[in-house]
Amino acid sequence: MLSRFRSTIEYLAGERDACPPFLRGHIDLLLRCLVWALAMLLIYSFSGQSSKFIYIDF
C-alpha cells in the first residue's frame, strides 16, 4: 500500500513519467472530480452567505 501511495505521489509531483498501473483508468475520473470540486468551491465562495460583500440599496 505504501509503495502504491509513493508511486502515485511521485507521478503527481512529476518525478516519474510512467503512470502507476492502477491509475491509468482513473485519471479521467480524478480530473472530472477535481473540476467539479473547483466549481463547487467557486459557487460557495461567491454565494451570499459566505462573501463579505455589503450591498446597500439607496
PDB file of N, CA and C in Angstrom:
ATOM      1  N   MET A   1       0.823  -1.180   0.000  1.00  0.00           N
ATOM      2  CA  MET A   1       0.000   0.000   0.000  1.00  0.00           C
ATOM      3  C   MET A   1       0.875   1.255   0.000  1.00  0.00           C
ATOM      4  N   LEU A   2       1.933   1.249   0.779  1.00  0.00           N
ATOM      5  CA  LEU A   2       2.804   2.420   0.840  1.00  0.00           C
ATOM      6  C   LEU A   2       3.565   2.635  -0.463  1.00  0.00           C
ATOM      7  N   SER A   3       3.954   1.554  -1.116  1.00  0.00           N
ATOM      8  CA  SER A   3       4.662   1.713  -2.387  1.00  0.00           C
ATOM      9  C   SER A   3       3.723   2.272  -3.458  1.00  0.00           C
ATOM     10  N   ARG A   4       2.454   1.864  -3.433  1.00  0.00           N
ATOM     11  CA  ARG A   4       1.489   2.404  -4.384  1.00  0.00           C
ATOM     12  C   ARG A   4       1.238   3.888  -4.103  1.00  0.00           C
ATOM     13  N   PHE A   5       1.133   4.251  -2.834  1.00  0.00           N
ATOM     14  CA  PHE A   5       0.956   5.653  -2.451  1.00  0.00           C
ATOM     15  C   PHE A   5       2.162   6.486  -2.867  1.00  0.00           C
ATOM     16  N   ARG A   6       3.344   5.944  -2.636  1.00  0.00           N
ATOM     17  CA  ARG A   6       4.569   6.650  -3.005  1.00  0.00           C
ATOM     18  C   ARG A   6       4.677   6.834  -4.515  1.00  0.00           C
ATOM     19  N   SER A   7       4.357   5.800  -5.280  1.00  0.00           N
ATOM     20  CA  SER A   7       4.436   5.921  -6.734  1.00  0.00           C
ATOM     21  C   SER A   7       3.404   6.923  -7.252  1.00  0.00           C
ATOM     22  N   THR A   8       2.240   6.999  -6.620  1.00  0.00           N
ATOM     23  CA  THR A   8       1.230   7.976  -7.023  1.00  0.00           C
ATOM     24  C   THR A   8       1.703   9.392  -6.746  1.00  0.00           C
ATOM     25  N   ILE A   9       2.265   9.619  -5.563  1.00  0.00           N
ATOM     26  CA  ILE A   9       2.767  10.944  -5.218  1.00  0.00           C
ATOM     27  C   ILE A   9       3.916  11.337  -6.137  1.00  0.00           C
ATOM     28  N   GLU A  10       4.801  10.411  -6.429  1.00  0.00           N
ATOM     29  CA  GLU A  10       5.913  10.704  -7.332  1.00  0.00           C
ATOM     30  C   GLU A  10       5.417  11.029  -8.733  1.00  0.00           C
ATOM     31  N   TYR A  11       4.387  10.336  -9.191  1.00  0.00           N
ATOM     32  CA  TYR A  11       3.832  10.618 -10.513  1.00  0.00           C
ATOM     33  C   TYR A  11       3.175  11.998 -10.549  1.00  0.00           C
ATOM     34  N   LEU A  12       2.399  12.324  -9.512  1.00  0.00           N
ATOM     35  CA  LEU A  12       1.717  13.615  -9.470  1.00  0.00           C
ATOM     36  C   LEU A  12       2.699  14.769  -9.290  1.00  0.00           C
ATOM     37  N   ALA A  13       3.819  14.525  -8.631  1.00  0.00           N
ATOM     38  CA  ALA A  13       4.827  15.569  -8.423  1.00  0.00           C
ATOM     39  C   ALA A  13       5.731  15.723  -9.636  1.00  0.00           C
ATOM     40  N   GLY A  14       5.688  14.810 -10.568  1.00  0.00           N
ATOM     41  CA  GLY A  14       6.481  14.914 -11.781  1.00  0.00           C
ATOM     42  C   GLY A  14       7.812  14.192 -11.733  1.00  0.00           C
ATOM     43  N   GLU A  15       8.049  13.372 -10.712  1.00  0.00           N
ATOM     44  CA  GLU A  15       9.300  12.626 -10.623  1.00  0.00           C
ATOM     45  C   GLU A  15       9.312  11.420 -11.561  1.00  0.00           C
ATOM     46  N   ARG A  16       8.152  10.845 -11.816  1.00  0.00           N
ATOM     47  CA  ARG A  16       8.045   9.679 -12.701  1.00  0.00           C
ATOM     48  C   ARG A  16       7.281  10.049 -13.954  1.00  0.00           C
ATOM     49  N   ASP A  17       7.691   9.470 -15.066  1.00  0.00           N
ATOM     50  CA  ASP A  17       6.971   9.691 -16.314  1.00  0.00           C
ATOM     51  C   ASP A  17       5.867   8.671 -16.517  1.00  0.00           C
ATOM     52  N   ALA A  18       6.064   7.485 -16.002  1.00  0.00           N
ATOM     53  CA  ALA A  18       5.086   6.413 -16.196  1.00  0.00           C
ATOM     54  C   ALA A  18       3.993   6.501 -15.138  1.00  0.00           C
ATOM     55  N   CYS A  19       2.763   6.418 -15.612  1.00  0.00           N
ATOM     56  CA  CYS A  19       1.624   6.437 -14.712  1.00  0.00           C
ATOM     57  C   CYS A  19       1.538   5.100 -13.977  1.00  0.00           C
ATOM     58  N   PRO A  20       1.235   5.104 -12.675  1.00  0.00           N
ATOM     59  CA  PRO A  20       1.068   3.837 -11.963  1.00  0.00           C
ATOM     60  C   PRO A  20      -0.057   3.006 -12.594  1.00  0.00           C
ATOM     61  N   PRO A  21       0.093   1.689 -12.606  1.00  0.00           N
ATOM     62  CA  PRO A  21      -0.879   0.831 -13.309  1.00  0.00           C
ATOM     63  C   PRO A  21      -2.319   0.985 -12.822  1.00  0.00           C
ATOM     64  N   PHE A  22      -2.533   1.186 -11.536  1.00  0.00           N
ATOM     65  CA  PHE A  22      -3.898   1.273 -11.043  1.00  0.00           C
ATOM     66  C   PHE A  22      -4.530   2.633 -11.337  1.00  0.00           C
ATOM     67  N   LEU A  23      -3.732   3.628 -11.720  1.00  0.00           N
ATOM     68  CA  LEU A  23      -4.269   4.955 -12.011  1.00  0.00           C
ATOM     69  C   LEU A  23      -4.603   5.168 -13.473  1.00  0.00           C
ATOM     70  N   ARG A  24      -4.226   4.299 -14.345  1.00  0.00           N
ATOM     71  CA  ARG A  24      -4.395   4.531 -15.784  1.00  0.00           C
ATOM     72  C   ARG A  24      -5.836   4.763 -16.182  1.00  0.00           C
ATOM     73  N   GLY A  25      -6.756   4.023 -15.621  1.00  0.00           N
ATOM     74  CA  GLY A  25      -8.162   4.224 -15.961  1.00  0.00           C
ATOM     75  C   GLY A  25      -8.839   5.267 -15.107  1.00  0.00           C
ATOM     76  N   HIS A  26      -8.185   5.691 -14.041  1.00  0.00           N
ATOM     77  CA  HIS A  26      -8.814   6.597 -13.093  1.00  0.00           C
ATOM     78  C   HIS A  26      -8.418   8.056 -13.284  1.00  0.00           C
ATOM     79  N   ILE A  27      -7.484   8.341 -14.182  1.00  0.00           N
ATOM     80  CA  ILE A  27      -7.041   9.723 -14.377  1.00  0.00           C
ATOM     81  C   ILE A  27      -8.206  10.596 -14.830  1.00  0.00           C
ATOM     82  N   ASP A  28      -9.003  10.110 -15.760  1.00  0.00           N
ATOM     83  CA  ASP A  28     -10.146  10.874 -16.245  1.00  0.00           C
ATOM     84  C   ASP A  28     -11.135  11.146 -15.124  1.00  0.00           C
ATOM     85  N   LEU A  29     -11.382  10.147 -14.304  1.00  0.00           N
ATOM     86  CA  LEU A  29     -12.295  10.302 -13.177  1.00  0.00           C
ATOM     87  C   LEU A  29     -11.751  11.312 -12.174  1.00  0.00           C
ATOM     88  N   LEU A  30     -10.457  11.261 -11.885  1.00  0.00           N
ATOM     89  CA  LEU A  30      -9.863  12.203 -10.944  1.00  0.00           C
ATOM     90  C   LEU A  30      -9.940  13.632 -11.460  1.00  0.00           C
ATOM     91  N   LEU A  31      -9.684  13.827 -12.733  1.00  0.00           N
ATOM     92  CA  LEU A  31      -9.759  15.176 -13.298  1.00  0.00           C
ATOM     93  C   LEU A  31     -11.191  15.701 -13.277  1.00  0.00           C
ATOM     94  N   ARG A  32     -12.142  14.833 -13.584  1.00  0.00           N
ATOM     95  CA  ARG A  32     -13.544  15.249 -13.551  1.00  0.00           C
ATOM     96  C   ARG A  32     -13.969  15.630 -12.134  1.00  0.00           C
ATOM     97  N   CYS A  33     -13.552  14.868 -11.147  1.00  0.00           N
ATOM     98  CA  CYS A  33     -13.865  15.192  -9.751  1.00  0.00           C
ATOM     99  C   CYS A  33     -13.204  16.499  -9.328  1.00  0.00           C
ATOM    100  N   LEU A  34     -11.982  16.718  -9.785  1.00  0.00           N
ATOM    101  CA  LEU A  34     -11.284  17.958  -9.455  1.00  0.00           C
ATOM    102  C   LEU A  34     -11.995  19.169 -10.047  1.00  0.00           C
ATOM    103  N   VAL A  35     -12.472  19.062 -11.283  1.00  0.00           N
ATOM    104  CA  VAL A  35     -13.188  20.168 -11.913  1.00  0.00           C
ATOM    105  C   VAL A  35     -14.482  20.471 -11.163  1.00  0.00           C
ATOM    106  N   TRP A  36     -15.225  19.439 -10.785  1.00  0.00           N
ATOM    107  CA  TRP A  36     -16.472  19.663 -10.063  1.00  0.00           C
ATOM    108  C   TRP A  36     -16.224  20.218  -8.663  1.00  0.00           C
ATOM    109  N   ALA A  37     -15.166  19.764  -8.007  1.00  0.00           N
ATOM    110  CA  ALA A  37     -14.838  20.299  -6.683  1.00  0.00           C
ATOM    111  C   ALA A  37     -14.460  21.777  -6.784  1.00  0.00           C
ATOM    112  N   LEU A  38     -13.707  22.135  -7.805  1.00  0.00           N
ATOM    113  CA  LEU A  38     -13.356  23.535  -8.014  1.00  0.00           C
ATOM    114  C   LEU A  38     -14.593  24.368  -8.304  1.00  0.00           C
ATOM    115  N   ALA A  39     -15.511  23.844  -9.110  1.00  0.00           N
ATOM    116  CA  ALA A  39     -16.751  24.564  -9.412  1.00  0.00           C
ATOM    117  C   ALA A  39     -17.586  24.779  -8.152  1.00  0.00           C
ATOM    118  N   MET A  40     -17.701  23.747  -7.316  1.00  0.00           N
ATOM    119  CA  MET A  40     -18.462  23.899  -6.071  1.00  0.00           C
ATOM    120  C   MET A  40     -17.804  24.895  -5.127  1.00  0.00           C
ATOM    121  N   LEU A  41     -16.484  24.900  -5.076  1.00  0.00           N
ATOM    122  CA  LEU A  41     -15.773  25.849  -4.237  1.00  0.00           C
ATOM    123  C   LEU A  41     -16.005  27.281  -4.704  1.00  0.00           C
ATOM    124  N   LEU A  42     -15.966  27.503  -6.009  1.00  0.00           N
ATOM    125  CA  LEU A  42     -16.230  28.842  -6.543  1.00  0.00           C
ATOM    126  C   LEU A  42     -17.666  29.281  -6.281  1.00  0.00           C
ATOM    127  N   ILE A  43     -18.609  28.383  -6.455  1.00  0.00           N
ATOM    128  CA  ILE A  43     -20.007  28.716  -6.185  1.00  0.00           C
ATOM    129  C   ILE A  43     -20.201  29.065  -4.715  1.00  0.00           C
ATOM    130  N   TYR A  44     -19.612  28.304  -3.833  1.00  0.00           N
ATOM    131  CA  TYR A  44     -19.744  28.569  -2.402  1.00  0.00           C
ATOM    132  C   TYR A  44     -19.084  29.892  -2.026  1.00  0.00           C
ATOM    133  N   SER A  45     -17.910  30.164  -2.604  1.00  0.00           N
ATOM    134  CA  SER A  45     -17.199  31.379  -2.209  1.00  0.00           C
ATOM    135  C   SER A  45     -17.880  32.642  -2.714  1.00  0.00           C
ATOM    136  N   PHE A  46     -18.642  32.551  -3.796  1.00  0.00           N
ATOM    137  CA  PHE A  46     -19.332  33.723  -4.312  1.00  0.00           C
ATOM    138  C   PHE A  46     -20.808  33.769  -3.929  1.00  0.00           C
ATOM    139  N   SER A  47     -21.255  32.851  -3.103  1.00  0.00           N
ATOM    140  CA  SER A  47     -22.651  32.901  -2.672  1.00  0.00           C
ATOM    141  C   SER A  47     -22.810  33.958  -1.583  1.00  0.00           C
ATOM    142  N   GLY A  48     -24.033  34.362  -1.339  1.00  0.00           N
ATOM    143  CA  GLY A  48     -24.300  35.488  -0.445  1.00  0.00           C
ATOM    144  C   GLY A  48     -23.906  35.274   1.003  1.00  0.00           C
ATOM    145  N   GLN A  49     -24.067  34.093   1.534  1.00  0.00           N
ATOM    146  CA  GLN A  49     -23.804  33.862   2.942  1.00  0.00           C
ATOM    147  C   GLN A  49     -22.319  33.833   3.279  1.00  0.00           C
ATOM    148  N   SER A  50     -21.490  33.430   2.327  1.00  0.00           N
ATOM    149  CA  SER A  50     -20.069  33.283   2.638  1.00  0.00           C
ATOM    150  C   SER A  50     -19.242  34.502   2.258  1.00  0.00           C
ATOM    151  N   SER A  51     -19.762  35.356   1.389  1.00  0.00           N
ATOM    152  CA  SER A  51     -18.968  36.516   0.980  1.00  0.00           C
ATOM    153  C   SER A  51     -19.175  37.668   1.955  1.00  0.00           C
ATOM    154  N   LYS A  52     -18.212  38.541   2.035  1.00  0.00           N
ATOM    155  CA  LYS A  52     -18.267  39.676   2.953  1.00  0.00           C
ATOM    156  C   LYS A  52     -18.693  40.949   2.225  1.00  0.00           C
ATOM    157  N   PHE A  53     -19.245  40.807   1.038  1.00  0.00           N
ATOM    158  CA  PHE A  53     -19.680  41.952   0.261  1.00  0.00           C
ATOM    159  C   PHE A  53     -20.941  42.523   0.881  1.00  0.00           C
ATOM    160  N   ILE A  54     -20.962  43.833   1.070  1.00  0.00           N
ATOM    161  CA  ILE A  54     -22.126  44.504   1.666  1.00  0.00           C
ATOM    162  C   ILE A  54     -22.854  45.241   0.546  1.00  0.00           C
ATOM    163  N   TYR A  55     -24.115  44.908   0.367  1.00  0.00           N
ATOM    164  CA  TYR A  55     -24.917  45.531  -0.671  1.00  0.00           C
ATOM    165  C   TYR A  55     -25.846  46.543  -0.005  1.00  0.00           C
ATOM    166  N   ILE A  56     -25.738  47.771  -0.436  1.00  0.00           N
ATOM    167  CA  ILE A  56     -26.592  48.839   0.103  1.00  0.00           C
ATOM    168  C   ILE A  56     -27.437  49.378  -1.041  1.00  0.00           C
ATOM    169  N   ASP A  57     -28.739  49.354  -0.871  1.00  0.00           N
ATOM    170  CA  ASP A  57     -29.650  49.834  -1.899  1.00  0.00           C
ATOM    171  C   ASP A  57     -30.177  51.199  -1.472  1.00  0.00           C
ATOM    172  N   PHE A  58     -29.909  52.200  -2.258  1.00  0.00           N
ATOM    173  CA  PHE A  58     -30.384  53.560  -1.939  1.00  0.00           C
ATOM    174  C   PHE A  58     -31.642  53.875  -2.705  1.00  0.00           C
TER     175      PHE A  58
END
